[in-house]
mmCIF file of C-alpha atoms and ligand atoms in Angstrom:
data_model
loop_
_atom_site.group_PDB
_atom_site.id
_atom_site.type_symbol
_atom_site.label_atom_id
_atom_site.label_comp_id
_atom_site.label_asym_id
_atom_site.label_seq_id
_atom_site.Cartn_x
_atom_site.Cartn_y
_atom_site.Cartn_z
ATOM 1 C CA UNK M 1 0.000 0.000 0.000
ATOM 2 C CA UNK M 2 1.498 3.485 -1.172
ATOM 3 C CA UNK M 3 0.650 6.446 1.469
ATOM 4 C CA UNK M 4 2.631 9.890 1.744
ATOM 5 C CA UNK M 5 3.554 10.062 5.044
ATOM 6 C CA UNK M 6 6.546 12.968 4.924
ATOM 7 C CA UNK M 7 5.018 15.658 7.184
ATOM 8 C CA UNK M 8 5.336 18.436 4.983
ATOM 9 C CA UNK M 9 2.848 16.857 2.375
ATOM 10 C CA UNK M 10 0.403 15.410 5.591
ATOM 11 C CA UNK M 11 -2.277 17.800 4.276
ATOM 12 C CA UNK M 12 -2.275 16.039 0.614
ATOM 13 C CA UNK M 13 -1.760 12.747 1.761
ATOM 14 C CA UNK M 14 -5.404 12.553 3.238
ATOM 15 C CA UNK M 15 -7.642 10.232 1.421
ATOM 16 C CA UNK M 16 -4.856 8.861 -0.814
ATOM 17 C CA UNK M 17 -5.056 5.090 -0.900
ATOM 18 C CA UNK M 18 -3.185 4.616 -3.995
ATOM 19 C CA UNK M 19 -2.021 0.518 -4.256
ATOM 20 C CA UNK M 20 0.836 0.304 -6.856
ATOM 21 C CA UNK M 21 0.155 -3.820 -6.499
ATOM 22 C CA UNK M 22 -3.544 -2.852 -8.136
ATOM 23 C CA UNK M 23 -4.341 -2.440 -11.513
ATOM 24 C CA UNK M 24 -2.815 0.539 -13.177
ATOM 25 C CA UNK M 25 -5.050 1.625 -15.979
ATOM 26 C CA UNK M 26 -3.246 1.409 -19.141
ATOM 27 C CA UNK M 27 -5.117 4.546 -20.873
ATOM 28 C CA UNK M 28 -5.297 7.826 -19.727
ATOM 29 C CA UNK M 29 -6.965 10.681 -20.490
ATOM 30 C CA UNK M 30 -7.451 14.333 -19.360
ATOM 31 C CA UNK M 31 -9.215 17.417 -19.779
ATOM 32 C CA UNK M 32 -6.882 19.718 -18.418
ATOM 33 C CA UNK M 33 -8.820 22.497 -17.775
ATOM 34 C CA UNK M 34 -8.861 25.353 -15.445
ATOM 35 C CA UNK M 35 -5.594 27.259 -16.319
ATOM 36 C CA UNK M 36 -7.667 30.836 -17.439
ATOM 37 C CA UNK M 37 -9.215 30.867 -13.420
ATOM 38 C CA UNK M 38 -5.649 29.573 -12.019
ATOM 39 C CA UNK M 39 -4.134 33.114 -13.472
ATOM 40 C CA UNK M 40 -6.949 35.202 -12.697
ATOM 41 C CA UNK M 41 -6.556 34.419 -8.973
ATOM 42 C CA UNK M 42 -3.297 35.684 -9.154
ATOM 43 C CA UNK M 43 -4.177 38.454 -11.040
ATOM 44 C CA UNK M 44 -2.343 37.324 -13.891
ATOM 45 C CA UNK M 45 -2.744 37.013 -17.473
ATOM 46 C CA UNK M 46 -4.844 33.954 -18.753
ATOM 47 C CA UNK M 47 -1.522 32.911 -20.766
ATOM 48 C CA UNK M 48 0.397 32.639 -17.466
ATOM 49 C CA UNK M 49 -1.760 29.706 -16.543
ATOM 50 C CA UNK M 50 -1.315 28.417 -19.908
ATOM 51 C CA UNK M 51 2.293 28.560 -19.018
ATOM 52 C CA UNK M 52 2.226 26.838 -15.583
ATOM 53 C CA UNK M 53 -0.425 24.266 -17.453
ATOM 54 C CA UNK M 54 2.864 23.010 -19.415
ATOM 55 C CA UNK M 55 4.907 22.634 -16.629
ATOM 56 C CA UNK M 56 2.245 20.305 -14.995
ATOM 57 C CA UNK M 57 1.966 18.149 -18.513
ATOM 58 C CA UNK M 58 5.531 17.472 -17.770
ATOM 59 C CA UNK M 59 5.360 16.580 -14.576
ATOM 60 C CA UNK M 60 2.464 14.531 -14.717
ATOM 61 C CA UNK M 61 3.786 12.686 -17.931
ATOM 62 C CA UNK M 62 7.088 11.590 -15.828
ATOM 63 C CA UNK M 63 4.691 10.528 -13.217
ATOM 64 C CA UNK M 64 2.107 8.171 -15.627
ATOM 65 C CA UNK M 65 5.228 6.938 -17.467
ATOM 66 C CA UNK M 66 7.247 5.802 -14.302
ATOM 67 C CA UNK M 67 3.345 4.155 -13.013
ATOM 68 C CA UNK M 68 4.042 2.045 -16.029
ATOM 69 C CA UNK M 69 0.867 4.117 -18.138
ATOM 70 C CA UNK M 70 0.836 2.948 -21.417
ATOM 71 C CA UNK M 71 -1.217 5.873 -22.945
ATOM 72 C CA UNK M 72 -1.593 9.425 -21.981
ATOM 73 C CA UNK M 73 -4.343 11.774 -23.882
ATOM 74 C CA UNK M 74 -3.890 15.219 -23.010
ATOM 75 C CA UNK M 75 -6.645 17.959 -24.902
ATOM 76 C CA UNK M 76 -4.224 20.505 -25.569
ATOM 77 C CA UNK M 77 -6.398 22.328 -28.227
ATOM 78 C CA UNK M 78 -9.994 21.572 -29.159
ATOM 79 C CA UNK M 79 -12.047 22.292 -32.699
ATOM 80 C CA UNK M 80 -13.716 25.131 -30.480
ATOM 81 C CA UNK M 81 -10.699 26.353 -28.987
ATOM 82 C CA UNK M 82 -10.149 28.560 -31.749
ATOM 83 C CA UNK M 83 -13.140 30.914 -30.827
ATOM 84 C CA UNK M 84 -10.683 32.599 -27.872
ATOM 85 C CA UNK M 85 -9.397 36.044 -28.782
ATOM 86 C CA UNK M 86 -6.232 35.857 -31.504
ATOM 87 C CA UNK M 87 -3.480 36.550 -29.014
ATOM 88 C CA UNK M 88 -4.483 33.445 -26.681
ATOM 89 C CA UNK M 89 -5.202 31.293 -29.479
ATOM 90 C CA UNK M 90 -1.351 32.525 -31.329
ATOM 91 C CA UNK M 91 0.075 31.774 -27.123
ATOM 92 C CA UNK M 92 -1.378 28.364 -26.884
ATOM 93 C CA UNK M 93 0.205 27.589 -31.069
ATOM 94 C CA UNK M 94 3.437 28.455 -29.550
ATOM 95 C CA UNK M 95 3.516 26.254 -26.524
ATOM 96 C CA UNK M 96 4.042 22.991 -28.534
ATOM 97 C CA UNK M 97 7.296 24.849 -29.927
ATOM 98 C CA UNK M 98 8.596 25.819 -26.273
ATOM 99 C CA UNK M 99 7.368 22.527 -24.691
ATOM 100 C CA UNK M 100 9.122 20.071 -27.370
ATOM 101 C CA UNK M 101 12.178 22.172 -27.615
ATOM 102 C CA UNK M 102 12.821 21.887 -23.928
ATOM 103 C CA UNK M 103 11.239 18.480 -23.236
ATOM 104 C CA UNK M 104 12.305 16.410 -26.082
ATOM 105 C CA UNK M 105 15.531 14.894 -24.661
ATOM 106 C CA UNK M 106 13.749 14.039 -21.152
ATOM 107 C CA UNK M 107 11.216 12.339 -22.901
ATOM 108 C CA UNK M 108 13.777 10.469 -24.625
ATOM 109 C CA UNK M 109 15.517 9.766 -21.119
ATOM 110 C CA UNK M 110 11.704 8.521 -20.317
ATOM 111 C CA UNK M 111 11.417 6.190 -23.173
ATOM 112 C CA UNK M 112 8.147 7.875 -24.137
ATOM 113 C CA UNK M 113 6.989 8.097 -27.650
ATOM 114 C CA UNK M 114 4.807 11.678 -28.806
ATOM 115 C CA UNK M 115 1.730 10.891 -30.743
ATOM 116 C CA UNK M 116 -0.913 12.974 -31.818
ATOM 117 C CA UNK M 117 -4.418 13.117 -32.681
ATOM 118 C CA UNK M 118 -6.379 15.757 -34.046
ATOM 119 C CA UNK M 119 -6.574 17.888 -37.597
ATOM 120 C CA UNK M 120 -2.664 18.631 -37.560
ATOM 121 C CA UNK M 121 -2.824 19.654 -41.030
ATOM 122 C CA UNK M 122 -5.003 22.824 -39.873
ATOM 123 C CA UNK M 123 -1.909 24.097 -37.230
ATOM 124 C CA UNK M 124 0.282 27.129 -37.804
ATOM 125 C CA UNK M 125 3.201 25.649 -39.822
ATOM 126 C CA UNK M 126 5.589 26.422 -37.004
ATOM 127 C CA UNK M 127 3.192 24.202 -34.945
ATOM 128 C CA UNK M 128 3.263 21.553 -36.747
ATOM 129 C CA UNK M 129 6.423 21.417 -37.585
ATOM 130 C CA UNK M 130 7.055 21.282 -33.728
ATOM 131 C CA UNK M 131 4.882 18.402 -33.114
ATOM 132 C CA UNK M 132 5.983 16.486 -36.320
ATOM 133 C CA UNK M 133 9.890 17.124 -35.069
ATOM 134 C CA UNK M 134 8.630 15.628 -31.958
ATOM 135 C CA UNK M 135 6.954 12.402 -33.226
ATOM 136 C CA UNK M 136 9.728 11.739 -35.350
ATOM 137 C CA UNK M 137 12.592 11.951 -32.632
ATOM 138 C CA UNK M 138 10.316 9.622 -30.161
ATOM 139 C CA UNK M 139 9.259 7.814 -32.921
ATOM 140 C CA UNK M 140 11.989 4.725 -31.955
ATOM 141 C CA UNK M 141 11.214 4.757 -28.067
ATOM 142 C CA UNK M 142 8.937 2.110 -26.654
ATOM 143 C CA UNK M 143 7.587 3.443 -23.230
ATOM 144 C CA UNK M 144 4.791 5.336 -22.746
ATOM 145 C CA UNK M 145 2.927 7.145 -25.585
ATOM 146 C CA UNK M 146 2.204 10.979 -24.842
ATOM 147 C CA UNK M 147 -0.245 11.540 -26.795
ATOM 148 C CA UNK M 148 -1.331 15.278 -27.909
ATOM 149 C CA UNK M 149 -5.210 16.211 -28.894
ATOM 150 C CA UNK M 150 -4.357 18.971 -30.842
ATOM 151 C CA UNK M 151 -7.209 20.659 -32.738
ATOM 152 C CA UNK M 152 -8.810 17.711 -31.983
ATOM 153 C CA UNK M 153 -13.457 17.520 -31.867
ATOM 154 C CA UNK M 154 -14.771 14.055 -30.848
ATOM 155 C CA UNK M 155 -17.773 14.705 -33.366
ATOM 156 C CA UNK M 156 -15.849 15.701 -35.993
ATOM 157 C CA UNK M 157 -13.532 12.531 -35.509
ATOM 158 C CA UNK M 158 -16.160 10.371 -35.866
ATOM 159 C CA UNK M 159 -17.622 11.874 -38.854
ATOM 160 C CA UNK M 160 -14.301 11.513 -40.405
ATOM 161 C CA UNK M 161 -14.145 7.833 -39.383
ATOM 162 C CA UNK M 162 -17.783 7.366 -41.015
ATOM 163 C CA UNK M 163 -16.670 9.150 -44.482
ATOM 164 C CA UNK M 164 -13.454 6.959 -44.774
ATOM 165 C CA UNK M 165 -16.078 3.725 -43.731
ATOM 166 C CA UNK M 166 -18.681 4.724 -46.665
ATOM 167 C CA UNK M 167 -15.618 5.254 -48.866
ATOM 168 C CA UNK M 168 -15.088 1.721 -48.365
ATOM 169 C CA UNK M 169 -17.921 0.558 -49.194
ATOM 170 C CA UNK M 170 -18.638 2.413 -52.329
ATOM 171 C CA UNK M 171 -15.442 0.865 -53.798
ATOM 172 C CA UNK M 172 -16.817 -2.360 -52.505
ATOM 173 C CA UNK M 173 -13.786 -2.753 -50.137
ATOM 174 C CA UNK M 174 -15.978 -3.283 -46.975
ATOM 175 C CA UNK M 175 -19.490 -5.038 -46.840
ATOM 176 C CA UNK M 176 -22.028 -2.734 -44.625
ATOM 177 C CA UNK M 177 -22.742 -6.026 -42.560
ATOM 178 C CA UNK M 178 -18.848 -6.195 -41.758
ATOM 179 C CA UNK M 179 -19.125 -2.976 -40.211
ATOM 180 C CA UNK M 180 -18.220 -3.257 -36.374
ATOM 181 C CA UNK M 181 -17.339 -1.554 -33.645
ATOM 182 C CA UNK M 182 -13.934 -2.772 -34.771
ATOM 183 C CA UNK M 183 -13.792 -1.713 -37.950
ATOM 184 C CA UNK M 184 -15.090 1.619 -36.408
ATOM 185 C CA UNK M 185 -12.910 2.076 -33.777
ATOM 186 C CA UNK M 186 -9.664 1.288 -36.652
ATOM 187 C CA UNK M 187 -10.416 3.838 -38.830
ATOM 188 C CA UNK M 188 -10.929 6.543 -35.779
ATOM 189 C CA UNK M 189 -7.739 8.885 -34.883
ATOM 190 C CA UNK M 190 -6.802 6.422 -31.780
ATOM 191 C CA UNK M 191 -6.870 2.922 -34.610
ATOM 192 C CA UNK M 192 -2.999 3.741 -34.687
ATOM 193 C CA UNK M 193 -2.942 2.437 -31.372
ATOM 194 C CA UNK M 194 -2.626 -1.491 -30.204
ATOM 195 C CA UNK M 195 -6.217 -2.349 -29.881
ATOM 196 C CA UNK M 196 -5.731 -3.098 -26.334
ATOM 197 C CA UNK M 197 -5.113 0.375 -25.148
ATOM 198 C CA UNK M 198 -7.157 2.431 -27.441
ATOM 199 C CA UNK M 199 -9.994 3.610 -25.033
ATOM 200 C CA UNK M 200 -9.152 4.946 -21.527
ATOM 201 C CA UNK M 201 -10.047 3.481 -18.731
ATOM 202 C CA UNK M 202 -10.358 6.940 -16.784
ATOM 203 C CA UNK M 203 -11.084 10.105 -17.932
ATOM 204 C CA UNK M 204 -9.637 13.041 -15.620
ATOM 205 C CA UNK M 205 -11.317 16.061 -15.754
ATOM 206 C CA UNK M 206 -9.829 19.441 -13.605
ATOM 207 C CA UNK M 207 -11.617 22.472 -12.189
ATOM 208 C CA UNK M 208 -14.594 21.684 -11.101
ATOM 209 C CA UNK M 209 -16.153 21.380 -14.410
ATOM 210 C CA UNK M 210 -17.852 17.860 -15.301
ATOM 211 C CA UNK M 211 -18.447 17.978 -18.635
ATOM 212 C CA UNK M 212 -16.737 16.020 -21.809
ATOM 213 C CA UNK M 213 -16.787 18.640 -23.862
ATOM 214 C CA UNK M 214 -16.354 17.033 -27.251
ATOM 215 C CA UNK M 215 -13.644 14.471 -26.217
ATOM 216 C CA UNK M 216 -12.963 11.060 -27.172
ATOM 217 C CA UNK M 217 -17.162 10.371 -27.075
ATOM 218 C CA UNK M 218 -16.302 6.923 -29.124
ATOM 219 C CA UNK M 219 -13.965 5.814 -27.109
ATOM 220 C CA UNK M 220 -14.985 6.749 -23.116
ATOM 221 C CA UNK M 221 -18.211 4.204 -23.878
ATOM 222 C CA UNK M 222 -17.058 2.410 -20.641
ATOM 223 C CA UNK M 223 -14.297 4.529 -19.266
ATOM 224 C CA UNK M 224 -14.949 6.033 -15.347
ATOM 225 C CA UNK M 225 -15.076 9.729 -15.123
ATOM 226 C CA UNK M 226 -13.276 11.349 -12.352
ATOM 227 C CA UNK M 227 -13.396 15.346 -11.573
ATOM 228 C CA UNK M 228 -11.204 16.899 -9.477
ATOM 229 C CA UNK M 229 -12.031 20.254 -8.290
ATOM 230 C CA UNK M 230 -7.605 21.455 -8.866
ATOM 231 C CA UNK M 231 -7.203 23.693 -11.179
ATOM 232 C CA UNK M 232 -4.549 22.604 -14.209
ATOM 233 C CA UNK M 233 -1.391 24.111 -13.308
ATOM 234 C CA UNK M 234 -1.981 22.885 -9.468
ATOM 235 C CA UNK M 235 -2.499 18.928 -10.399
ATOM 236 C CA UNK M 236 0.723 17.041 -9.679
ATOM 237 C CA UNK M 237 1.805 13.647 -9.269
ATOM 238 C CA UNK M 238 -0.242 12.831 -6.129
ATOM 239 C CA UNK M 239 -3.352 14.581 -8.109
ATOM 240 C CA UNK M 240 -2.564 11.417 -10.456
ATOM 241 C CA UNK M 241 -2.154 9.084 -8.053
ATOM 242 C CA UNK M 242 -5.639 10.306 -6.703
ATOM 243 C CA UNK M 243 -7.496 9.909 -9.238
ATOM 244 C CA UNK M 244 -6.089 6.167 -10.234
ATOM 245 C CA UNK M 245 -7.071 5.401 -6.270
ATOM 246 C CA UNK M 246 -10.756 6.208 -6.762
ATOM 247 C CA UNK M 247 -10.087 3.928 -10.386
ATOM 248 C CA UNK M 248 -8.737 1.130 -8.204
ATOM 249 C CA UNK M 249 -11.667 1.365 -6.082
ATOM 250 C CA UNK M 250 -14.913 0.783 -8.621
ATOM 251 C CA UNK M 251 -15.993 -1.843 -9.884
ATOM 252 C CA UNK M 252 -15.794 -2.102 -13.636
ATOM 253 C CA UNK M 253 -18.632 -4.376 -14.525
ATOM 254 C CA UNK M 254 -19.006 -3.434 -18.666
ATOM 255 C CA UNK M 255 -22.590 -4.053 -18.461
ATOM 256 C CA UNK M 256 -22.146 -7.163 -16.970
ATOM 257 C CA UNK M 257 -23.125 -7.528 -13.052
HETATM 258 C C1 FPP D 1 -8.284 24.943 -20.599
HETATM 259 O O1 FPP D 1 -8.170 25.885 -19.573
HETATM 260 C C2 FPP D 1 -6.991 24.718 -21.185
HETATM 261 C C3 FPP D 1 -6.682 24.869 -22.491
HETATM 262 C C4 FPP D 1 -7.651 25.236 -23.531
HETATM 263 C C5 FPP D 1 -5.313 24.679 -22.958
HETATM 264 C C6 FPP D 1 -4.626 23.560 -22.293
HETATM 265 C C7 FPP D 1 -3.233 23.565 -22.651
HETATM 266 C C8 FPP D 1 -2.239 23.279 -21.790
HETATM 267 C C9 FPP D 1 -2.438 22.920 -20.397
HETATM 268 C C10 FPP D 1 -0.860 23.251 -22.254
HETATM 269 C C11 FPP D 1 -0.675 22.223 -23.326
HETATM 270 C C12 FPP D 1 0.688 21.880 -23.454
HETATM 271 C C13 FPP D 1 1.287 21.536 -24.595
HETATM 272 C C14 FPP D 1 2.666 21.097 -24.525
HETATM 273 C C15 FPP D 1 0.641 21.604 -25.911
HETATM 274 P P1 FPP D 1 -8.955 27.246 -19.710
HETATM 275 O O2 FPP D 1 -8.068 28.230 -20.391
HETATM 276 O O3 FPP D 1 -10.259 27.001 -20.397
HETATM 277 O O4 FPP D 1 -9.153 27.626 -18.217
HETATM 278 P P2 FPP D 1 -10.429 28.358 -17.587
HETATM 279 O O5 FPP D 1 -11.601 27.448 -17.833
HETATM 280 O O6 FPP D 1 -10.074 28.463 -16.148
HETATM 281 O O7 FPP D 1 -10.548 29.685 -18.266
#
């Protein structure tokens, strides 16, 4: 049984029953939201949360990677996102080009391997060449996969996923009775994945908020939801820990009893 016991964390540590011997789940995914309100209580610009909000993906990818976390979704960027005012949407373009420039060569220490999923080919150039460098310099490592949603919409996804499926057919490649949620669930952003760790198992939400917001609605069909009132830039390690706890403790029963 894993408890944080060092005094100075005492106040965290309550209600932290994290069991390293338990089940780890092999997918995760966040919302990380809640960086705007973390700066306005400081009385700082909205892009300072932003900021602090990459400082937390790294530290809560090192943490998931050393759990032995096979996945990691983080929604960096949504199809929506791009209705914030110009100057917040050109600050959150850049941080892919800050974040990979620094992180790269820890993440290569780590093993982990960048993915990403979402309309890349709609980025800023200097985005995507960022995230392409990225993938391509990870692209040999066999840990953990980081995986970006970057201009990513769930419902947009699956459209996609349903054009390239009736494409299919038309040609006469794929018989409409051979379409399953296999077949589906291939030809959606996450099919470049090993089957077994497609969907996530939990989906973290921050802030307070408890909504989904457009994300991964395929693939959450059975995942447990877990909201944590922390704002972005203050989740950590033992946030993580946390919120795979509560995981350990339901009981997945997929329908079944
Ligand atoms: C939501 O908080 C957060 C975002 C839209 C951006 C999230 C991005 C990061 C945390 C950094 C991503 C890092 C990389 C490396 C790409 P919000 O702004 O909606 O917060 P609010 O609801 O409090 O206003």
């Amino acid at each position: 049984m894993f408890t944080l016991f060092s005094r100075k964390r005492k106040k965290k540590s309550v209600d932290l029953e994290f069991d390293e011997s338990l089940e780890i789940p092999k997918h995760i995914a966040i919302i990380m939201d809640g960086n705007g309100r973390w700066a306005k209580k400081r009385k700082l610009p909205r892009i300072a949360g932003h900021k602090e909000g990459v400082n937390t993906v790294k530290k809560v990818a090192k943490a998931a990677s050393k759990l032995g976390v096979k996945v990691l979704t983080l929604y960096a960027f949504s199809t929506e996102n791009w209705q914030r005012p110009d100057s917040e949407v050109n600050f959150l373009m850049k941080l892919p080009v800050d974040f990979f420039d620094n992180f790269v060569p820890d993440l290569i220490k780590e093993n982990v391997k960048v993915s990403v999923i979402g309309y890349i080919d709609e980025l800023p150039k200097h985005t995507q060449k960022a995230v392409l460098q990225a993938i391509d310099k990870t692209k040999n490592n066999t840990g953990m996969i980081l995986n970006f949603a970057f201009n990513y919409g769930s419902r947009a996804e699956i459209l996609t996923a349903t054009q390239k499926i009736a494409k299919k057919v038309a040609k006469g490649e794929l018989k409409l009775d051979a379409i399953t949620e296999e077949t589906f669930s291939d030809v959606l952003m996450t099919g470049v994945f090993r089957k077994d760790v497609r969907d996530p198992e939990i989906l973290i939400r921050s802030s307070g908020e408890e909504r989904i917001s457009n994300f991964l609605l395929w693939q959450i069909a059975y995942s447990e939801l877990y909201f944590t009132d922390e704002l972005w830039p203050d989740f950590d390690e033992h946030s993580l820990k946390k919120a795979i706890a509560s995981y350990q403790k339901r009981n997945r029963r997929f329908g079944g009893i």
